[in-house]
Coordinates of N, CA, C and O in Angstrom, one line a residue:
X1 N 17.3 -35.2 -27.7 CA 18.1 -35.1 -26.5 C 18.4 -33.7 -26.2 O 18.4 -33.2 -25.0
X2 N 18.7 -33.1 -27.0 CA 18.7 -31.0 -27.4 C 17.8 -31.1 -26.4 O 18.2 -31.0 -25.3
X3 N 16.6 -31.1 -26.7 CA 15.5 -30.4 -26.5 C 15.3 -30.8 -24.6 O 14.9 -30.0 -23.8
X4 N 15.6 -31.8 -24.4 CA 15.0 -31.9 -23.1 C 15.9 -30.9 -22.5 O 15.4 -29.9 -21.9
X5 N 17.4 -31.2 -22.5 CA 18.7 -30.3 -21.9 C 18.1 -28.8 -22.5 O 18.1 -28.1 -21.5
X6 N 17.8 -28.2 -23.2 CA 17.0 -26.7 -23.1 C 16.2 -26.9 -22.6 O 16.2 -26.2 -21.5
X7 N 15.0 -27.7 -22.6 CA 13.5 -27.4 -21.4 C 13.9 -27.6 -20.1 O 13.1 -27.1 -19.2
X8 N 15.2 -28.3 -19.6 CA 15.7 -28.2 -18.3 C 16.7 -27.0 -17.9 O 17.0 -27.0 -16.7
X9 N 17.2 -26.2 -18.4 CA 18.2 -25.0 -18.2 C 16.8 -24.0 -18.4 O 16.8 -22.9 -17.8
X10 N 15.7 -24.2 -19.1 CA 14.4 -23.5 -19.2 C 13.7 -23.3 -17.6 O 13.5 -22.4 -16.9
X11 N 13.5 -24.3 -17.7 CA 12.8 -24.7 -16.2 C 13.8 -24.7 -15.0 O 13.3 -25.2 -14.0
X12 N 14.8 -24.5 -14.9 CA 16.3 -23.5 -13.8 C 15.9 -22.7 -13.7 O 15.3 -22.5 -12.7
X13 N 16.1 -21.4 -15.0 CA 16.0 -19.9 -15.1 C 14.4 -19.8 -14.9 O 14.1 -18.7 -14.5
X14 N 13.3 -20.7 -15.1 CA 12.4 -19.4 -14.5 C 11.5 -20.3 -13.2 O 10.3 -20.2 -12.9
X15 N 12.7 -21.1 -12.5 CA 12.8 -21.8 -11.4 C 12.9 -20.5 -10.2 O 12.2 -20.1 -9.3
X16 N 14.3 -20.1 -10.7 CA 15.1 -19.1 -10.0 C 14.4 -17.9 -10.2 O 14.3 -17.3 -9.1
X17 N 13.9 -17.5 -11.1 CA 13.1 -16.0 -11.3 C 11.9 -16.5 -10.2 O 11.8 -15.7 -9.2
X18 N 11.0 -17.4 -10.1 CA 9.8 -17.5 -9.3 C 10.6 -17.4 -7.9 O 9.8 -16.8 -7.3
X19 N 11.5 -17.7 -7.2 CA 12.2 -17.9 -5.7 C 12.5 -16.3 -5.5 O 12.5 -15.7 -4.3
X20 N 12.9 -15.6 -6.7 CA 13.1 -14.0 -6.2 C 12.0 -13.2 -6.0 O 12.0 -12.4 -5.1
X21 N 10.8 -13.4 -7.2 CA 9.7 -12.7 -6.4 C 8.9 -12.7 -5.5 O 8.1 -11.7 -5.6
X22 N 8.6 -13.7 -3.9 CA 8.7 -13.3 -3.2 C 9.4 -12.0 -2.2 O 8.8 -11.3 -1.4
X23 N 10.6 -12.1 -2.6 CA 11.6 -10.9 -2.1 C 11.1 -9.6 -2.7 O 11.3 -8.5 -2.1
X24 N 10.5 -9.6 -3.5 CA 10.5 -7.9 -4.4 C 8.8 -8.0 -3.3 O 8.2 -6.9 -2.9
X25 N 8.3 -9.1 -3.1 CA 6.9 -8.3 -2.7 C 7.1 -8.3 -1.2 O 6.3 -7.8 -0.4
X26 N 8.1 -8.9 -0.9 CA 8.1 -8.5 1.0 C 8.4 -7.0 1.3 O 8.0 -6.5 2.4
X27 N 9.1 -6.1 0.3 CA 9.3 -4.7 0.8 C 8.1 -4.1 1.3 O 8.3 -3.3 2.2
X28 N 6.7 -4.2 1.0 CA 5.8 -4.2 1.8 C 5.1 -2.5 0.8 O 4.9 -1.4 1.3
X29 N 5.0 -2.8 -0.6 CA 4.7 -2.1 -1.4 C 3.3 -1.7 -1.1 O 2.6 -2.7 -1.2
X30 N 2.5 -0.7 -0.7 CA 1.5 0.1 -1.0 C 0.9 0.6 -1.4 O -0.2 1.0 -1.0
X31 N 1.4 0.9 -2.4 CA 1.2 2.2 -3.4 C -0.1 1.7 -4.1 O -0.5 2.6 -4.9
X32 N -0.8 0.6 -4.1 CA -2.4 0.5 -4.6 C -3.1 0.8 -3.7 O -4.2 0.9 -4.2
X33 N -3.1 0.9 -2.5 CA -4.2 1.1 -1.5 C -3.9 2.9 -1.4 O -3.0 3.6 -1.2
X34 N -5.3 2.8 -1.6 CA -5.8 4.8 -1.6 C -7.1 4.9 -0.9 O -8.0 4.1 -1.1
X35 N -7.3 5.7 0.0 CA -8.2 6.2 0.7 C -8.6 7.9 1.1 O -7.8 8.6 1.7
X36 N -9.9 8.1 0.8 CA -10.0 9.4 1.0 C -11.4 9.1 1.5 O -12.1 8.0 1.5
X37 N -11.9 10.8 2.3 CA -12.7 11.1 2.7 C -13.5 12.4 1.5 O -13.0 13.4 0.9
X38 N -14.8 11.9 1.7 CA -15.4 13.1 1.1 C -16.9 13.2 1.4 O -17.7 12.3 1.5
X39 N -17.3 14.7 1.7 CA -16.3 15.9 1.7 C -15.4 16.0 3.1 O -15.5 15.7 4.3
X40 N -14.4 16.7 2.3 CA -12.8 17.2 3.7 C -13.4 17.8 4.7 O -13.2 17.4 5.8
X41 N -14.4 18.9 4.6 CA -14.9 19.4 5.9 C -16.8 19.5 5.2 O -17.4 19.6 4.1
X42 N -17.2 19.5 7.1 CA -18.3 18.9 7.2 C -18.9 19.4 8.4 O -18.2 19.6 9.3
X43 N -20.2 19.6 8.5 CA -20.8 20.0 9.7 C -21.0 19.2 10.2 O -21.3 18.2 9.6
X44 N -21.1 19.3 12.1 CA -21.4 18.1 13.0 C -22.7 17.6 12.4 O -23.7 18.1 11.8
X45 N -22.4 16.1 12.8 CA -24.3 15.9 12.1 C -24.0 15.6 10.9 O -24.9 14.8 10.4
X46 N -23.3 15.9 10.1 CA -23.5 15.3 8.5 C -22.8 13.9 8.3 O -21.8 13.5 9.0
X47 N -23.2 13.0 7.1 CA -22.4 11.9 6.8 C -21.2 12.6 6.0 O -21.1 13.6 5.4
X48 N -20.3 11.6 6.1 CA -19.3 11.4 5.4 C -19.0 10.0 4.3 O -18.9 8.9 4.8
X49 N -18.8 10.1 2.8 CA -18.1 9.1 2.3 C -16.8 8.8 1.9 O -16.0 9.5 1.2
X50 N -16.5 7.8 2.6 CA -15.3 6.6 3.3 C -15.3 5.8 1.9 O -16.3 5.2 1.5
X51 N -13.8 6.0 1.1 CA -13.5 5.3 0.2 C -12.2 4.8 0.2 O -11.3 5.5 0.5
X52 N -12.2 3.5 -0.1 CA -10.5 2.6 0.5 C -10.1 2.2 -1.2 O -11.0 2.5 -1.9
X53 N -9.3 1.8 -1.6 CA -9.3 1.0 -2.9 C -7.9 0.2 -3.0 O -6.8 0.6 -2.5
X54 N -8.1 -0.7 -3.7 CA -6.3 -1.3 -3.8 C -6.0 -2.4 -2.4 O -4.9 -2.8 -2.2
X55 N -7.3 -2.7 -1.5 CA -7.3 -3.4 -0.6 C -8.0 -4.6 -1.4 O -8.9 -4.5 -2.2
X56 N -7.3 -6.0 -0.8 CA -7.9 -7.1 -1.2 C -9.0 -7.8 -0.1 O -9.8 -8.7 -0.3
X57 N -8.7 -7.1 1.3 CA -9.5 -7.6 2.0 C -10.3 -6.5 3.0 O -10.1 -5.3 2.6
X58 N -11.0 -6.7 4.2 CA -12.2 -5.6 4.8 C -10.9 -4.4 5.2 O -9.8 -4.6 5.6
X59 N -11.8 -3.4 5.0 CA -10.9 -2.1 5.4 C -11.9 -1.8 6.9 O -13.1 -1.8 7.0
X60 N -10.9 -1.6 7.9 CA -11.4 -0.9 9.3 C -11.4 0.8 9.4 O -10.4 1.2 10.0
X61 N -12.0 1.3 9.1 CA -12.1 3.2 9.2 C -12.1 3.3 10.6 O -13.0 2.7 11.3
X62 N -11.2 4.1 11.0 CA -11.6 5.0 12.5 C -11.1 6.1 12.4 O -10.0 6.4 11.8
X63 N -12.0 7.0 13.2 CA -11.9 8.6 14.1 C -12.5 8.8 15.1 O -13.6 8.3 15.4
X64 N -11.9 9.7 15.8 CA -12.6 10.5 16.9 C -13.7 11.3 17.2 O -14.0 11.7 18.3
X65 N -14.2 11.3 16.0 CA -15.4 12.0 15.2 C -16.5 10.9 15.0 O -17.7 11.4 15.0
X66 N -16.5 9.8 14.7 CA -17.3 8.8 14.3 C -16.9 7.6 14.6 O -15.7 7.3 14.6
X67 N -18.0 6.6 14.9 CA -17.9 5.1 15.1 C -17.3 4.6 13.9 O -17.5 4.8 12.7
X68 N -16.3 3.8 14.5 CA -15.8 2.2 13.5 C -16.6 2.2 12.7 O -17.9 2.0 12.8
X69 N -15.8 2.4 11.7 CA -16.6 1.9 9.7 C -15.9 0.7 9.4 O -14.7 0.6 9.4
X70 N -16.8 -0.5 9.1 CA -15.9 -1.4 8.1 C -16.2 -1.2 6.9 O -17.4 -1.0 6.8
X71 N -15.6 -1.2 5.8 CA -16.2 -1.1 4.2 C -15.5 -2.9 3.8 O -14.3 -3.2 4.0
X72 N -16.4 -3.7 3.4 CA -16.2 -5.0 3.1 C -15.2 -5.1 2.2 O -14.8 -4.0 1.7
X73 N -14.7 -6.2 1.9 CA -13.4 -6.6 0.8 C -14.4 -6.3 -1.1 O -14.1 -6.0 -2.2
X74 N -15.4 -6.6 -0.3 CA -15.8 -6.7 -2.3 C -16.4 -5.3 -2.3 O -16.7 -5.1 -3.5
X75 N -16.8 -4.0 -1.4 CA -17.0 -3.0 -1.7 C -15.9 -1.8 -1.5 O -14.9 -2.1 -1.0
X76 N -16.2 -0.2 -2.1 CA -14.6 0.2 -1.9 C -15.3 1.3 -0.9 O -14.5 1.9 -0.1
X77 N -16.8 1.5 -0.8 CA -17.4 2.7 -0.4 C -17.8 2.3 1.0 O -17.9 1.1 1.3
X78 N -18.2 3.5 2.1 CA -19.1 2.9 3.2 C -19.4 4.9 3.4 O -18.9 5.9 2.9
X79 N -20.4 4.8 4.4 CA -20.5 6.0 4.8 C -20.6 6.3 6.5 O -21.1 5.3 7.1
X80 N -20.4 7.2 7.1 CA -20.2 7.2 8.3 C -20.8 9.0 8.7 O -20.6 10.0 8.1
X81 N -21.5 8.7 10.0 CA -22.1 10.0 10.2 C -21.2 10.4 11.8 O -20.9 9.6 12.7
X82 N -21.0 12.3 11.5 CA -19.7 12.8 12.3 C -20.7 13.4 13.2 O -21.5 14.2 13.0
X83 N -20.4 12.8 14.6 CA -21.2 13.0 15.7 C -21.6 14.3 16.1 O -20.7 15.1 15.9
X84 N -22.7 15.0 16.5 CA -23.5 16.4 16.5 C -22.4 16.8 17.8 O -22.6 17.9 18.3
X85 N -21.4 16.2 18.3 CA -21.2 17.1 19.4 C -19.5 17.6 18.2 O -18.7 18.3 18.8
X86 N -19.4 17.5 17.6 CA -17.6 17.4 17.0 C -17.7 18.9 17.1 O -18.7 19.6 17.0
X87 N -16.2 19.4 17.5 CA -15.7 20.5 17.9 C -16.1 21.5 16.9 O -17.0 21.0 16.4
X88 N -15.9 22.9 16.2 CA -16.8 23.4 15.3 C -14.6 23.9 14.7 O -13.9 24.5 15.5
X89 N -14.1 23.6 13.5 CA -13.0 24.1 13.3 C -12.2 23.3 14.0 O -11.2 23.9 14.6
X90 N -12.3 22.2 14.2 CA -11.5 21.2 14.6 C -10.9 20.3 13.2 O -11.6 19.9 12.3
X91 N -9.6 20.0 13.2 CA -9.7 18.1 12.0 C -8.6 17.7 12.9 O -7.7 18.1 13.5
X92 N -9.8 16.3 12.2 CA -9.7 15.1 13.1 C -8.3 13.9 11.9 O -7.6 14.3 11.0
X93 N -8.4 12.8 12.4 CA -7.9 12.1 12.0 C -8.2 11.1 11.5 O -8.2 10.3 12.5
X94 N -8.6 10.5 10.2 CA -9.6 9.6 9.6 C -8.3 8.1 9.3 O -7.5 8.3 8.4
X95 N -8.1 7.0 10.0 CA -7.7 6.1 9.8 C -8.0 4.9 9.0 O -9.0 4.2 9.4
X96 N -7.5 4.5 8.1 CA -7.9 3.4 6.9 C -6.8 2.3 7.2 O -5.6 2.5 7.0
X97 N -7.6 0.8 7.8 CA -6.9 0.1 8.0 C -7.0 -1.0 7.2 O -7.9 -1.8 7.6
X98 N -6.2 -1.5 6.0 CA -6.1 -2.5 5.3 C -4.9 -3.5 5.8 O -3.8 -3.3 5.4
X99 N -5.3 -4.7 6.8 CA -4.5 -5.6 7.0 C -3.1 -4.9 7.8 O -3.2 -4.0 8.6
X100 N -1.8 -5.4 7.3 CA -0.8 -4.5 8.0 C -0.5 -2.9 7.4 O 0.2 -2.0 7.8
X101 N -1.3 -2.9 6.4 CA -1.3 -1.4 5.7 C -2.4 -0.5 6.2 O -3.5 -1.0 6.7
X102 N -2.0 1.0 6.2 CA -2.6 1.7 7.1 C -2.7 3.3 6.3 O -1.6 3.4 5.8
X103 N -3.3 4.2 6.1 CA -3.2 5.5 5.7 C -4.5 6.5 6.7 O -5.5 6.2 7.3
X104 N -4.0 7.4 6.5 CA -4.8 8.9 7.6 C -5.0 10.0 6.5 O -4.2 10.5 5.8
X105 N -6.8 10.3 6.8 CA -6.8 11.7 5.8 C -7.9 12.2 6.9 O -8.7 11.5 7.5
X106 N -7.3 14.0 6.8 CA -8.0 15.0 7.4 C -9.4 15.2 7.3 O -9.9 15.0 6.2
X107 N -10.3 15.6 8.7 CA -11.5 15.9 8.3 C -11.6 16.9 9.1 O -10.9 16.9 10.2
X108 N -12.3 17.7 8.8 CA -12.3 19.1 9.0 C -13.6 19.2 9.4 O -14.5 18.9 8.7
X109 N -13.9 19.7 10.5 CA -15.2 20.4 10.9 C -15.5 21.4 11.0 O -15.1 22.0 11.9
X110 N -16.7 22.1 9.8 CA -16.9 23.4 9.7 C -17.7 24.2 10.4 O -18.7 23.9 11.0
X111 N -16.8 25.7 10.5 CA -17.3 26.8 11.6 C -16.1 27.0 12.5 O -15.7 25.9 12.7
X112 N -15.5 27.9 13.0 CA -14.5 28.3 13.7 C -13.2 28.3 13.0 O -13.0 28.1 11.8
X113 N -11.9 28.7 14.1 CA -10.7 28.8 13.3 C -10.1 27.0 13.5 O -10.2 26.3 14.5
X114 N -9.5 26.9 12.4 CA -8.7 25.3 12.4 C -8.3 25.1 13.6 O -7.6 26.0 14.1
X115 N -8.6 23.8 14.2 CA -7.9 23.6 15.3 C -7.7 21.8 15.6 O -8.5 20.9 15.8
X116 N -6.1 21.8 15.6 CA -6.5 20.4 15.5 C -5.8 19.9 17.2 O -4.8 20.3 17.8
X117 N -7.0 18.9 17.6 CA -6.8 18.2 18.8 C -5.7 17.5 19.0 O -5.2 17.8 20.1
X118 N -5.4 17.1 18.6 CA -3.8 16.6 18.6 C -2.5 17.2 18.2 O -1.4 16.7 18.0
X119 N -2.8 18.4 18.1 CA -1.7 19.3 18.0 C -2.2 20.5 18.2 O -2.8 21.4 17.5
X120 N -1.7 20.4 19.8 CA -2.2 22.1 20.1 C -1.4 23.3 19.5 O -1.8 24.4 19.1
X121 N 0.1 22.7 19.5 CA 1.0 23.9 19.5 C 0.8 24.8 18.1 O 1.4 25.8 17.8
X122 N -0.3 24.0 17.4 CA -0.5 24.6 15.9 C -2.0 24.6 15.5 O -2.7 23.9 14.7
X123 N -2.3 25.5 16.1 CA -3.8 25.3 15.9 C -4.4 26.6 14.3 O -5.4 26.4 13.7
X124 N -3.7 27.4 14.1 CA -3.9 27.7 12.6 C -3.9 27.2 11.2 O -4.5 27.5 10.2
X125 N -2.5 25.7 11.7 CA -2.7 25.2 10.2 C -2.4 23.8 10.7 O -2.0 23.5 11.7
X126 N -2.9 22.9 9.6 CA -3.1 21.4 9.6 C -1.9 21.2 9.5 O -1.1 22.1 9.3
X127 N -1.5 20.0 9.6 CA -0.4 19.2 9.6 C -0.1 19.0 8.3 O 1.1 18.9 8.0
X128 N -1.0 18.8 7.5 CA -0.8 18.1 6.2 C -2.0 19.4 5.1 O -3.2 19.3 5.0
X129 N -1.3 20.4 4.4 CA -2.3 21.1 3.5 C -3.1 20.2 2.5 O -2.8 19.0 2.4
X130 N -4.2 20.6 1.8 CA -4.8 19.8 1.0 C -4.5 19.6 0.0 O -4.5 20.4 -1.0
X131 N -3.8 18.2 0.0 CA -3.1 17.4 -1.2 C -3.6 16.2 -1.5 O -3.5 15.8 -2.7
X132 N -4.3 15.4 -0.7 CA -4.6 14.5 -0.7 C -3.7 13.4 0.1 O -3.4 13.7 1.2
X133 N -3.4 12.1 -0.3 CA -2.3 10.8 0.8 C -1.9 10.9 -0.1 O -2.3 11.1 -1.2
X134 N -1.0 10.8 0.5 CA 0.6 10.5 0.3 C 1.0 9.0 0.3 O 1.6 8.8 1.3
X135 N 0.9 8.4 -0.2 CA 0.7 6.5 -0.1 C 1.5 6.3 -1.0 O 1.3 6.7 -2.2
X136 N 2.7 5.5 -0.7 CA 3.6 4.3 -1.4 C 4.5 5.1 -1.5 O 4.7 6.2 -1.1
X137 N 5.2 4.1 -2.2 CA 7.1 4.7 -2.4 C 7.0 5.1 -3.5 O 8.1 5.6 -3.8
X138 N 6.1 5.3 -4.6 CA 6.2 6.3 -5.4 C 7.4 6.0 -7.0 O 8.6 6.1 -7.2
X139 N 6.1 5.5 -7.8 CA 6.6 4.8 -9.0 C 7.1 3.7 -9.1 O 7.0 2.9 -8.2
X140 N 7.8 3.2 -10.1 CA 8.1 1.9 -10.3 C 9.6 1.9 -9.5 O 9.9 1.1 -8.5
X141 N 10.5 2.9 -10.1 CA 11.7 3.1 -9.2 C 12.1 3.2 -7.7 O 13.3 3.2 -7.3
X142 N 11.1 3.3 -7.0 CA 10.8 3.9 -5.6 C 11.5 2.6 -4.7 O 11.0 1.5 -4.9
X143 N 12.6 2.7 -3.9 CA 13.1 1.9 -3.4 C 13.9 0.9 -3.9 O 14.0 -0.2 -3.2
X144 N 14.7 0.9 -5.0 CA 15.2 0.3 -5.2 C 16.5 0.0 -5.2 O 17.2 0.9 -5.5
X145 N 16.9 -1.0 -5.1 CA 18.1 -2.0 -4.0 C 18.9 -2.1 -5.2 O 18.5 -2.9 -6.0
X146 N 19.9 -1.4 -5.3 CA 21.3 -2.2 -6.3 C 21.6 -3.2 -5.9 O 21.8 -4.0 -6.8
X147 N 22.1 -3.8 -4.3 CA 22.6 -5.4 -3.9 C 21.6 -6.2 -4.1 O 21.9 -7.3 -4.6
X148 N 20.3 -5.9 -3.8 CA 19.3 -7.2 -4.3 C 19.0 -7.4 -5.6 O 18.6 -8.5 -5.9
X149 N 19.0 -6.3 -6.8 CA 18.9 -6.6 -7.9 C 20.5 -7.5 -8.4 O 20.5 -8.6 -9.0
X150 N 21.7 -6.7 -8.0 CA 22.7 -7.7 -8.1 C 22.8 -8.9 -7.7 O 23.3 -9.8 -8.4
X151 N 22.2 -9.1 -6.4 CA 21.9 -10.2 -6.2 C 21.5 -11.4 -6.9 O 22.1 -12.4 -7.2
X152 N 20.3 -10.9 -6.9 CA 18.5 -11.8 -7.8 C 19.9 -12.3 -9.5 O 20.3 -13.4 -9.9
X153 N 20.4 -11.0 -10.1 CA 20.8 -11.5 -10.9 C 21.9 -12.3 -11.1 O 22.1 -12.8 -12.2
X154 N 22.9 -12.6 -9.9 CA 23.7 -13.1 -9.8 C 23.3 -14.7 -9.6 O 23.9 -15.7 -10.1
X155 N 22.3 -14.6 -8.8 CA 21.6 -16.3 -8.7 C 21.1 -16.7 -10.2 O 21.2 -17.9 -10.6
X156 N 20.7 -15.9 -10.9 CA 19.8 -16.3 -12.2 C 21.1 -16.9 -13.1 O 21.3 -18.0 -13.6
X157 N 21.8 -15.9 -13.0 CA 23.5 -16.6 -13.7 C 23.8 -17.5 -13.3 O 24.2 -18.5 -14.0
X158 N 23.8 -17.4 -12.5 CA 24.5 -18.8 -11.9 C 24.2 -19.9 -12.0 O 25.0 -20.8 -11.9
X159 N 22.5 -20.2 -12.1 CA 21.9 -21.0 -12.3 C 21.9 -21.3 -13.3 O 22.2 -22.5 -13.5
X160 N 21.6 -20.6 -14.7 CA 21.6 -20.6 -16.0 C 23.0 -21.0 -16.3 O 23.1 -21.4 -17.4
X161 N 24.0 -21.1 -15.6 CA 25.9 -21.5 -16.0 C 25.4 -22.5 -15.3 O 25.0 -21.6 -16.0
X162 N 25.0 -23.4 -14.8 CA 25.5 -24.5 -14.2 C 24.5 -25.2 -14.9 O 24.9 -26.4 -15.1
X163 N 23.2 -24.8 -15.3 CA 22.7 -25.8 -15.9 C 23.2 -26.0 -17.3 O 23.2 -27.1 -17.8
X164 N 23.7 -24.9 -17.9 CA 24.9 -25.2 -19.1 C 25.9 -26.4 -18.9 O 26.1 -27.4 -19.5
X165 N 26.3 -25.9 -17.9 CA 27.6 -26.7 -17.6 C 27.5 -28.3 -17.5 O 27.9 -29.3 -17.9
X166 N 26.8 -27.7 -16.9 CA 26.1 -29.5 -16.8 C 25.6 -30.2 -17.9 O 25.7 -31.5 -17.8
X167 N 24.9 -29.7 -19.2 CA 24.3 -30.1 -19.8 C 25.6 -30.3 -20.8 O 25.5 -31.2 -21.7
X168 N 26.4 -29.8 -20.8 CA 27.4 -29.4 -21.8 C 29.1 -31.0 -21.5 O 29.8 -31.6 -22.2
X169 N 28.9 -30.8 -19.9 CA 29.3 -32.0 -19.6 C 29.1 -33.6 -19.6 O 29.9 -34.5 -19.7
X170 N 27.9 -33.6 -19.6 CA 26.9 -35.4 -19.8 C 27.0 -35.2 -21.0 O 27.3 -36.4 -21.3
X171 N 27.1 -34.4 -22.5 CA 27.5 -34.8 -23.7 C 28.6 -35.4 -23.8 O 28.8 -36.5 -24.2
X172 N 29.8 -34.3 -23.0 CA 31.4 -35.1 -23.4 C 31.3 -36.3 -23.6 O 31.6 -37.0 -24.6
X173 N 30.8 -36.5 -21.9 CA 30.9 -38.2 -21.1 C 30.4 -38.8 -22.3 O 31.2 -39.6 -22.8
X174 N 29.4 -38.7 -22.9 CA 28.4 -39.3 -23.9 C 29.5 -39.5 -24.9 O 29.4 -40.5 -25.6
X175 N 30.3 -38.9 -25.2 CA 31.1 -39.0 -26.4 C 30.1 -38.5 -28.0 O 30.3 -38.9 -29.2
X176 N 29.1 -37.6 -27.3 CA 28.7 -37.0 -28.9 C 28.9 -35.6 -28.9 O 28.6 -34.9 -30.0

């Protein structure tokens, strides 16, 4: 009779832990999806390889420089060639669309001084120096909520007390 009253206060607590992780994955975590371009700069006319990773389903590539790339869910690679007319010291903006996740890396067209189309007022330096993306909140700690962890753990208690309580009460009654 022990044993069933632990396999049921067992099956509460990791009742209650499965109902919270939904919540930790709606923050809308990132940080596996990476996407770069290579090479960063490139002469009109040349291809480019378009790499996504950390996506579970098709990634949609776009720029201003080249046609719509899809790279499929079971591959990470695709290649894309940057139209002969692209500005000479221009970068562009390389978009990587995974589902509602999204990241942008520089491409650079070689020959002249930097200049980027979308930002006239700064045409000597890029918006972003060469670092690579910037993607996710950044480690395990990144974002995290003292009221929702107090929370999550306040339900797990509570649950785990009541299934005590309970189990600890139907003995009394029982008189053993």
């Amino acid at each position: 009779m022990r044993a069933i009253r632990v396999a049921s206060a067992a099956l509460l607590g990791v009742s209650a832990l499965a109902m919270t992780a939904p919540a930790a994955q709606a923050q809308g975590d990132n940080s596996g999806f990476w996407a770069t371009v290579r090479p960063t700069t490139v002469e009109p006319g040349e291809h480019v390889r378009l790499r996504a990773t950390g996506c579970e389903q098709s990634v949609t590539v776009s720029s201003g420089v080249f046609d719509t790339v899809t790279i499929p869910r079971w591959r990470t690679t695709a290649w894309a060639r940057v139209d002969r007319d692209a500005r000479r010291g221009a970068v562009y903006e390389v978009s990587f669309y995974c589902g509602t996740f999204w990241q942008s890396v520089d491409l650079t067209i070689a020959g002249g001084r930097p200049e980027r189309p979308d930002r006239p007022d700064r045409p000597d330096r890029p918006e972003h120096p060469e670092h690579g993306v910037r993607a996710g909140e950044g480690g395990t700690l990144a974002g995290l909520d003292l009221k929702e962890i107090g929370l999550g753990a306040a339900l797990i208690t509570a649950a785990l007390g009541t299934a005590y309580h309970l189990s600890r009460r139907r003995t009394d009654e029982h008189g053993s």
